Amino acid sequence: MSTAELVLVIGSLLAATLAFIFVAFRLGKTGRSTMPADVAGAADADVEHIFNDEFREELRNRGRLQFEKIISENAMFFQQDLRLTSSQLNEYLKTEVGKKLEAEFSSYEQSIADAKDMATQAIAQTQTAIEQQRKEMSDQLAKELTEEKARIIKRFEENMGEIVNHYILTAIGDVIDLNDQMPYVLSEMEANKESMMKDINNAG
Amino acid sequence: MPAKAWVLPDGVATIGDVGRMQRELAEVDNFLGQANVRQPGAPTVLPKTSQIFTELVASNTLNLLVQKDRDELASFLQALRMNAPVVHMSFSSEPSPLFGQKMVTWIRKNLHLYGLLQIGLVPGMGMGAMVRTTNKIYNFGLKDRFIQKKPLLMEAIRGSGSETSQGTVVEEPVAG
């Protein structure tokens, strides 16, 4: 039995009691007001005879017992209803909390998975960037090595004459004197004879 | 230059030699001039002349006792000094007199009959010579020749490098 029903039962019981009391009061008052004194006195004596203390006590006891019974029944109904409500509430709470926890755990798991994916992607991107940089640096280094090699070779070639001349002069400079160089000098002058003659004659 | 075909010995190679010939001629001229006014019996000092001067006089069949010949020789030497073309040759070290004489011989045979030679020193030049005429300079140094012929050297080096890279066996001479 629900609380509303319990309230209804108690309310109806109280209403019945009040009605009973009211009727009793009205009957008592009406008898005293309209009947003559001896009839009224006889009626009172009959009422007193019928509704004596024992009867009234019996009624009271019966009313009390009925009231206690009703109260007990309603209390029992209320207790059952309360227990049922408590158990239903517990079940509801368990269900709702379980759902909530499951949803939160799912969300957390999804967040973890997303973070893992993002980390994996970031690592992959970083690896790609590193690889690309490594390749660029490798290409740059190879290019610079090639350029440096070319520069060294060019510098060597540019200085080759100086190096060979210096080597020859150092190696045989004190062996070959001017007299040995004369055929070379004369051959060079012979090769430029026309130019020299022209210059001398034009100046003269 | 003078109209007469003067013979210039190779010994008169440089401007300095020409100047020395002029001084010697002036000494002879001075001596002979003093001899005309010398008192008989007074001591005389004969001027000393070099072999080159003697060769110069002999090769041109001159008689130094004749004033006219002395004057002509003086004019020739002065004209030589003022107008003769000078070829400047620079070497890394001092050449021998024989070297200079051979150069003069070549110059007078190939460039100009009365060409003179001026020797200079360029210590860092290395082998070869630097020749300068009136308006031009000719570098006959070995260093410059090496620079001009460098492509040949590079070609030889690259050619030998490509051969060895292809696995050509380079045989080394066996000692002994």
XYZ file of C-alpha atoms in Angstrom:
380
model
C 0.000 0.000 0.000
C 1.304 3.375 -0.950
C 1.575 6.411 1.251
C -1.407 8.077 -0.377
C -3.614 5.118 0.334
C -2.391 5.007 3.894
C -3.201 8.665 4.374
C -6.582 8.061 2.825
C -7.374 5.237 5.185
C -6.322 7.164 8.255
C -8.221 10.197 7.080
C -11.396 8.199 6.536
C -11.069 6.620 9.934
C -10.709 10.008 11.573
C -13.649 11.302 9.652
C -15.783 8.397 10.775
C -14.773 8.957 14.363
C -15.595 12.606 14.165
C -18.894 11.877 12.575
C -19.730 9.417 15.291
C -18.827 11.937 17.932
C -20.867 14.614 16.234
C -23.896 12.418 15.978
C -23.592 11.438 19.547
C -23.304 14.986 20.600
C -26.267 16.055 18.500
C -28.390 13.272 19.781
C -27.593 14.145 23.295
C -28.303 17.808 22.733
C -31.522 17.213 20.871
C -32.877 14.923 23.478
C -32.255 17.477 26.156
C -33.762 20.396 24.286
C -37.111 19.062 22.982
C -38.342 16.340 25.347
C -39.965 17.040 28.652
C -37.989 16.589 31.748
C -39.258 13.138 32.817
C -39.176 11.699 29.353
C -35.830 13.191 28.918
C -34.782 11.822 32.191
C -36.061 8.389 31.213
C -34.301 8.587 27.912
C -31.173 9.534 29.614
C -31.570 6.678 31.963
C -32.067 4.304 29.052
C -29.102 5.728 27.237
C -27.098 5.438 30.344
C -28.330 1.942 30.730
C -27.459 0.994 27.168
C -24.317 2.940 26.798
C -22.933 2.209 30.152
C -19.278 2.392 31.018
C -18.616 -1.162 30.120
C -20.173 -0.740 26.725
C -18.318 2.378 26.158
C -15.100 0.770 27.312
C -15.847 -2.128 24.994
C -16.384 0.260 22.173
C -13.278 2.041 23.092
C -11.331 -1.182 23.174
C -12.782 -2.323 19.926
C -12.061 1.025 18.389
C -8.613 0.971 19.837
C -7.968 -2.525 18.550
C -9.380 -1.697 15.164
C -7.304 1.437 15.093
C -4.216 -0.441 16.151
C -4.964 -3.095 13.577
C -5.408 -0.562 10.869
C -2.327 1.260 12.015
C -0.380 -2.008 12.091
C -1.617 -3.038 8.694
C -0.855 0.309 7.277
C 2.493 0.342 8.973
C 3.208 -3.057 7.519
C 2.061 -1.914 4.127
C 4.170 1.197 4.533
C 7.165 -0.896 5.583
C 6.723 -3.232 2.621
C 6.298 -0.337 0.322
C 9.300 1.337 1.841
C 11.402 -1.800 1.437
C 10.226 -2.209 -2.110
C 10.947 1.406 -2.799
C 14.381 1.097 -1.207
C 15.232 -1.976 -3.223
C 13.963 -0.378 -6.391
C 15.950 2.700 -5.573
C 19.047 0.609 -4.947
C 18.555 -1.201 -8.219
C 18.000 2.070 -9.997
C 21.073 3.584 -8.452
C 23.106 0.531 -9.295
C 21.890 0.581 -12.851
C 22.373 4.282 -13.323
C 25.770 4.382 -11.656
C 26.830 1.354 -13.641
C 25.730 2.987 -16.853
C 27.401 6.203 -15.911
C 30.628 4.448 -14.985
C 30.515 2.409 -18.154
C 29.972 5.521 -20.204
C 32.792 7.329 -18.449
C 35.144 4.386 -18.830
C 34.230 4.126 -22.476
C 34.889 7.795 -22.904
C 38.173 7.476 -21.035
C 39.164 4.490 -23.112
C 38.307 6.388 -26.267
C 40.357 9.355 -25.052
C 43.274 7.041 -24.345
C 42.939 5.511 -27.792
C 42.710 8.928 -29.421
C 45.756 10.160 -27.486
C 47.615 7.011 -28.515
C 46.676 7.565 -32.146
C 47.760 11.182 -31.946
C 51.037 10.215 -30.322
C 51.608 7.553 -32.960
C 50.863 10.031 -35.728
C 53.129 12.646 -34.128
C 55.928 10.091 -33.814
C 55.433 9.017 -37.416
C 55.461 12.636 -38.570
C 58.553 13.327 -36.506
C 60.241 10.288 -37.990
C 59.312 11.412 -41.468
C 60.609 14.918 -40.786
C 63.820 13.535 -39.289
C 64.297 11.215 -42.238
C 63.702 14.039 -44.652
C 66.129 16.281 -42.778
C 68.676 13.513 -42.685
C 68.338 13.063 -46.425
C 68.640 16.799 -47.029
C 71.688 16.996 -44.791
C 73.183 13.988 -46.493
C 72.601 15.531 -49.915
C 73.935 18.875 -48.703
C 77.002 17.197 -47.238
C 77.645 15.247 -50.430
C 77.224 18.413 -52.444
C 79.561 20.374 -50.190
C 82.099 17.556 -50.267
C 81.919 17.518 -54.033
C 82.297 21.293 -54.177
C 85.165 21.211 -51.697
C 86.834 18.471 -53.696
C 86.396 20.488 -56.869
C 87.777 23.580 -55.091
C 90.805 21.643 -53.874
C 91.414 20.199 -57.314
C 91.017 23.612 -58.901
C 93.381 25.187 -56.396
C 95.821 22.368 -57.013
C 95.580 22.834 -60.753
C 95.969 26.594 -60.442
C 99.085 26.149 -58.366
C 100.400 23.232 -60.404
C 102.722 25.451 -62.389
C 104.066 27.038 -59.255
C 104.494 23.695 -57.566
C 106.242 22.041 -60.512
C 108.388 25.110 -61.133
C 109.347 25.309 -57.513
C 110.047 21.585 -57.457
C 112.228 21.718 -60.562
C 114.054 24.807 -59.401
C 114.652 23.291 -56.018
C 115.617 19.919 -57.418
C 117.894 20.981 -60.239
C 118.236 24.726 -59.807
C 121.853 24.482 -58.748
C 122.690 21.985 -61.497
C 121.334 23.819 -64.557
C 123.089 27.137 -65.008
C 122.431 29.837 -67.569
C 124.745 28.352 -70.139
C 122.587 25.226 -70.183
C 119.494 27.402 -70.562
C 120.923 29.217 -73.561
C 119.431 26.916 -76.210
C 116.000 27.356 -74.644
C 116.351 31.150 -74.448
C 117.646 31.350 -77.988
C 114.817 29.171 -79.261
C 112.262 31.440 -77.590
C 113.916 34.528 -79.009
C 114.017 32.914 -82.418
C 110.298 32.221 -82.164
C 109.623 35.877 -81.365
C 112.244 37.327 -83.690
C 109.805 38.936 -86.102
C 107.921 40.677 -83.326
C 111.108 41.967 -81.727
C 112.498 43.188 -85.042
C 109.288 44.984 -85.827
C 109.221 46.670 -82.448
C 112.841 47.792 -82.680
C 112.522 49.094 -86.225
C 109.274 50.916 -85.485
C 110.829 52.605 -82.516
C 113.910 53.554 -84.554
C 122.676 55.691 -87.575
C 125.824 56.700 -89.582
C 125.968 56.159 -93.322
C 129.316 54.364 -93.222
C 129.064 50.635 -92.647
C 130.792 50.524 -89.320
C 131.761 47.195 -87.862
C 130.826 46.848 -84.207
C 132.659 43.997 -82.510
C 130.658 41.715 -80.247
C 132.863 42.759 -77.393
C 131.143 46.147 -77.443
C 127.937 44.735 -76.108
C 126.449 47.225 -73.707
C 125.983 50.935 -73.278
C 128.718 50.714 -70.680
C 131.093 49.232 -73.236
C 130.295 52.078 -75.617
C 131.003 54.566 -72.878
C 134.303 52.869 -72.129
C 135.251 53.017 -75.816
C 134.439 56.734 -75.764
C 136.665 57.275 -72.714
C 139.534 55.337 -74.240
C 139.178 57.276 -77.480
C 139.159 60.497 -75.522
C 142.373 59.457 -73.719
C 144.047 58.676 -77.044
C 142.836 61.938 -78.481
C 144.040 63.795 -75.449
C 147.424 62.098 -75.574
C 147.917 62.847 -79.211
C 146.881 66.411 -78.672
C 149.380 66.814 -75.868
C 152.059 65.101 -77.956
C 151.863 67.917 -80.481
C 152.824 70.443 -77.863
C 155.167 68.197 -75.868
C 158.720 69.333 -75.359
C 161.222 66.977 -76.919
C 162.634 64.623 -74.306
C 159.794 65.140 -71.854
C 158.423 61.902 -70.379
C 155.198 60.594 -71.791
C 152.599 58.171 -70.522
C 151.011 56.160 -73.217
C 147.258 55.695 -72.812
C 146.207 52.173 -72.089
C 143.567 50.795 -74.395
C 141.652 47.592 -74.138
C 141.674 44.763 -76.574
C 138.118 45.545 -77.517
C 139.092 49.103 -78.428
C 141.930 47.784 -80.519
C 139.543 45.358 -82.205
C 137.074 48.186 -82.814
C 139.759 50.318 -84.454
C 141.201 47.452 -86.454
C 137.896 46.084 -87.700
C 136.976 49.530 -89.046
C 140.496 50.115 -90.543
C 140.971 53.330 -88.648
C 144.207 55.249 -88.096
C 143.975 56.898 -84.706
C 146.902 59.134 -85.615
C 144.578 60.814 -88.106
C 142.329 63.357 -86.442
C 139.609 62.745 -88.987
C 139.416 59.071 -88.122
C 139.320 59.856 -84.422
C 136.490 62.337 -84.987
C 134.502 59.880 -87.070
C 134.952 57.181 -84.462
C 133.812 59.595 -81.737
C 130.739 60.532 -83.770
C 129.957 56.886 -84.395
C 130.285 56.018 -80.741
C 128.113 58.972 -79.736
C 125.470 58.074 -82.324
C 125.634 54.496 -81.094
C 125.158 55.586 -77.534
C 122.193 57.822 -78.348
C 120.398 55.819 -80.995
C 121.358 52.162 -80.871
C 118.453 49.876 -79.895
C 118.928 48.281 -76.513
C 117.561 44.842 -75.708
C 117.119 44.271 -71.985
C 117.433 40.688 -70.794
C 116.776 39.682 -67.199
C 117.864 36.448 -65.585
C 117.650 34.905 -62.162
C 121.427 34.979 -61.828
C 124.388 36.774 -63.366
C 125.208 35.254 -66.786
C 128.745 34.562 -67.880
C 130.498 36.916 -70.364
C 130.336 34.175 -72.963
C 126.577 34.009 -72.528
C 126.295 37.759 -72.991
C 128.493 37.694 -76.047
C 126.421 34.959 -77.666
C 123.275 36.933 -76.989
C 124.782 40.025 -78.556
C 125.858 38.002 -81.570
C 122.328 36.758 -82.043
C 120.830 40.209 -81.565
C 123.104 41.796 -84.136
C 122.559 38.931 -86.543
C 118.788 38.764 -86.252
C 117.425 42.032 -84.873
C 119.693 45.023 -85.517
C 123.253 45.434 -86.718
C 124.146 47.777 -83.873
C 121.919 46.294 -81.193
C 123.136 46.557 -77.611
C 122.407 44.319 -74.678
C 121.507 45.282 -71.129
C 121.615 42.492 -68.529
C 119.388 42.644 -65.460
C 118.692 40.375 -62.483
C 115.339 39.093 -61.240
C 116.243 36.633 -58.491
C 112.825 35.030 -58.060
C 112.217 34.420 -61.736
C 113.546 30.925 -61.952
C 114.876 29.431 -65.130
C 114.525 31.264 -68.429
C 114.697 34.962 -69.188
C 112.637 38.123 -69.476
C 113.361 40.119 -72.633
C 112.325 43.722 -73.136
C 112.641 45.605 -76.399
C 111.699 49.240 -76.982
C 107.951 48.845 -76.380
C 107.372 45.167 -75.623
C 108.146 42.636 -72.949
C 108.640 38.940 -73.670
C 108.458 36.447 -70.836
C 110.644 33.448 -71.640
C 110.619 32.217 -68.085
C 110.087 28.566 -67.438
C 107.388 29.381 -64.911
C 105.335 31.177 -67.540
C 105.914 28.352 -69.971
C 104.690 25.879 -67.379
C 101.543 27.946 -66.969
C 100.977 28.012 -70.707
C 101.546 24.283 -71.013
C 99.565 23.363 -67.926
C 96.717 21.813 -69.931
C 99.193 19.236 -71.207
C 100.185 18.381 -67.656
C 96.554 18.114 -66.563
C 95.770 15.923 -69.523
C 98.682 13.668 -68.679
C 97.642 13.434 -65.036
C 94.009 12.706 -65.843
C 95.027 10.184 -68.453
C 97.276 8.340 -66.028
C 94.633 8.513 -63.314
C 91.934 6.995 -65.521
C 94.289 4.208 -66.554
C 95.117 3.236 -63.008
C 91.504 3.412 -61.987
C 90.690 0.899 -64.705
C 93.104 -1.578 -63.184
C 96.242 -1.043 -65.290
C 99.201 -2.766 -63.661
C 102.033 -0.319 -63.061
C 105.292 -2.238 -63.218
C 108.007 -1.041 -60.928
C 111.643 -1.422 -61.921
C 113.359 -4.252 -60.174
C 116.278 -3.016 -58.074
C 119.682 -4.371 -58.878
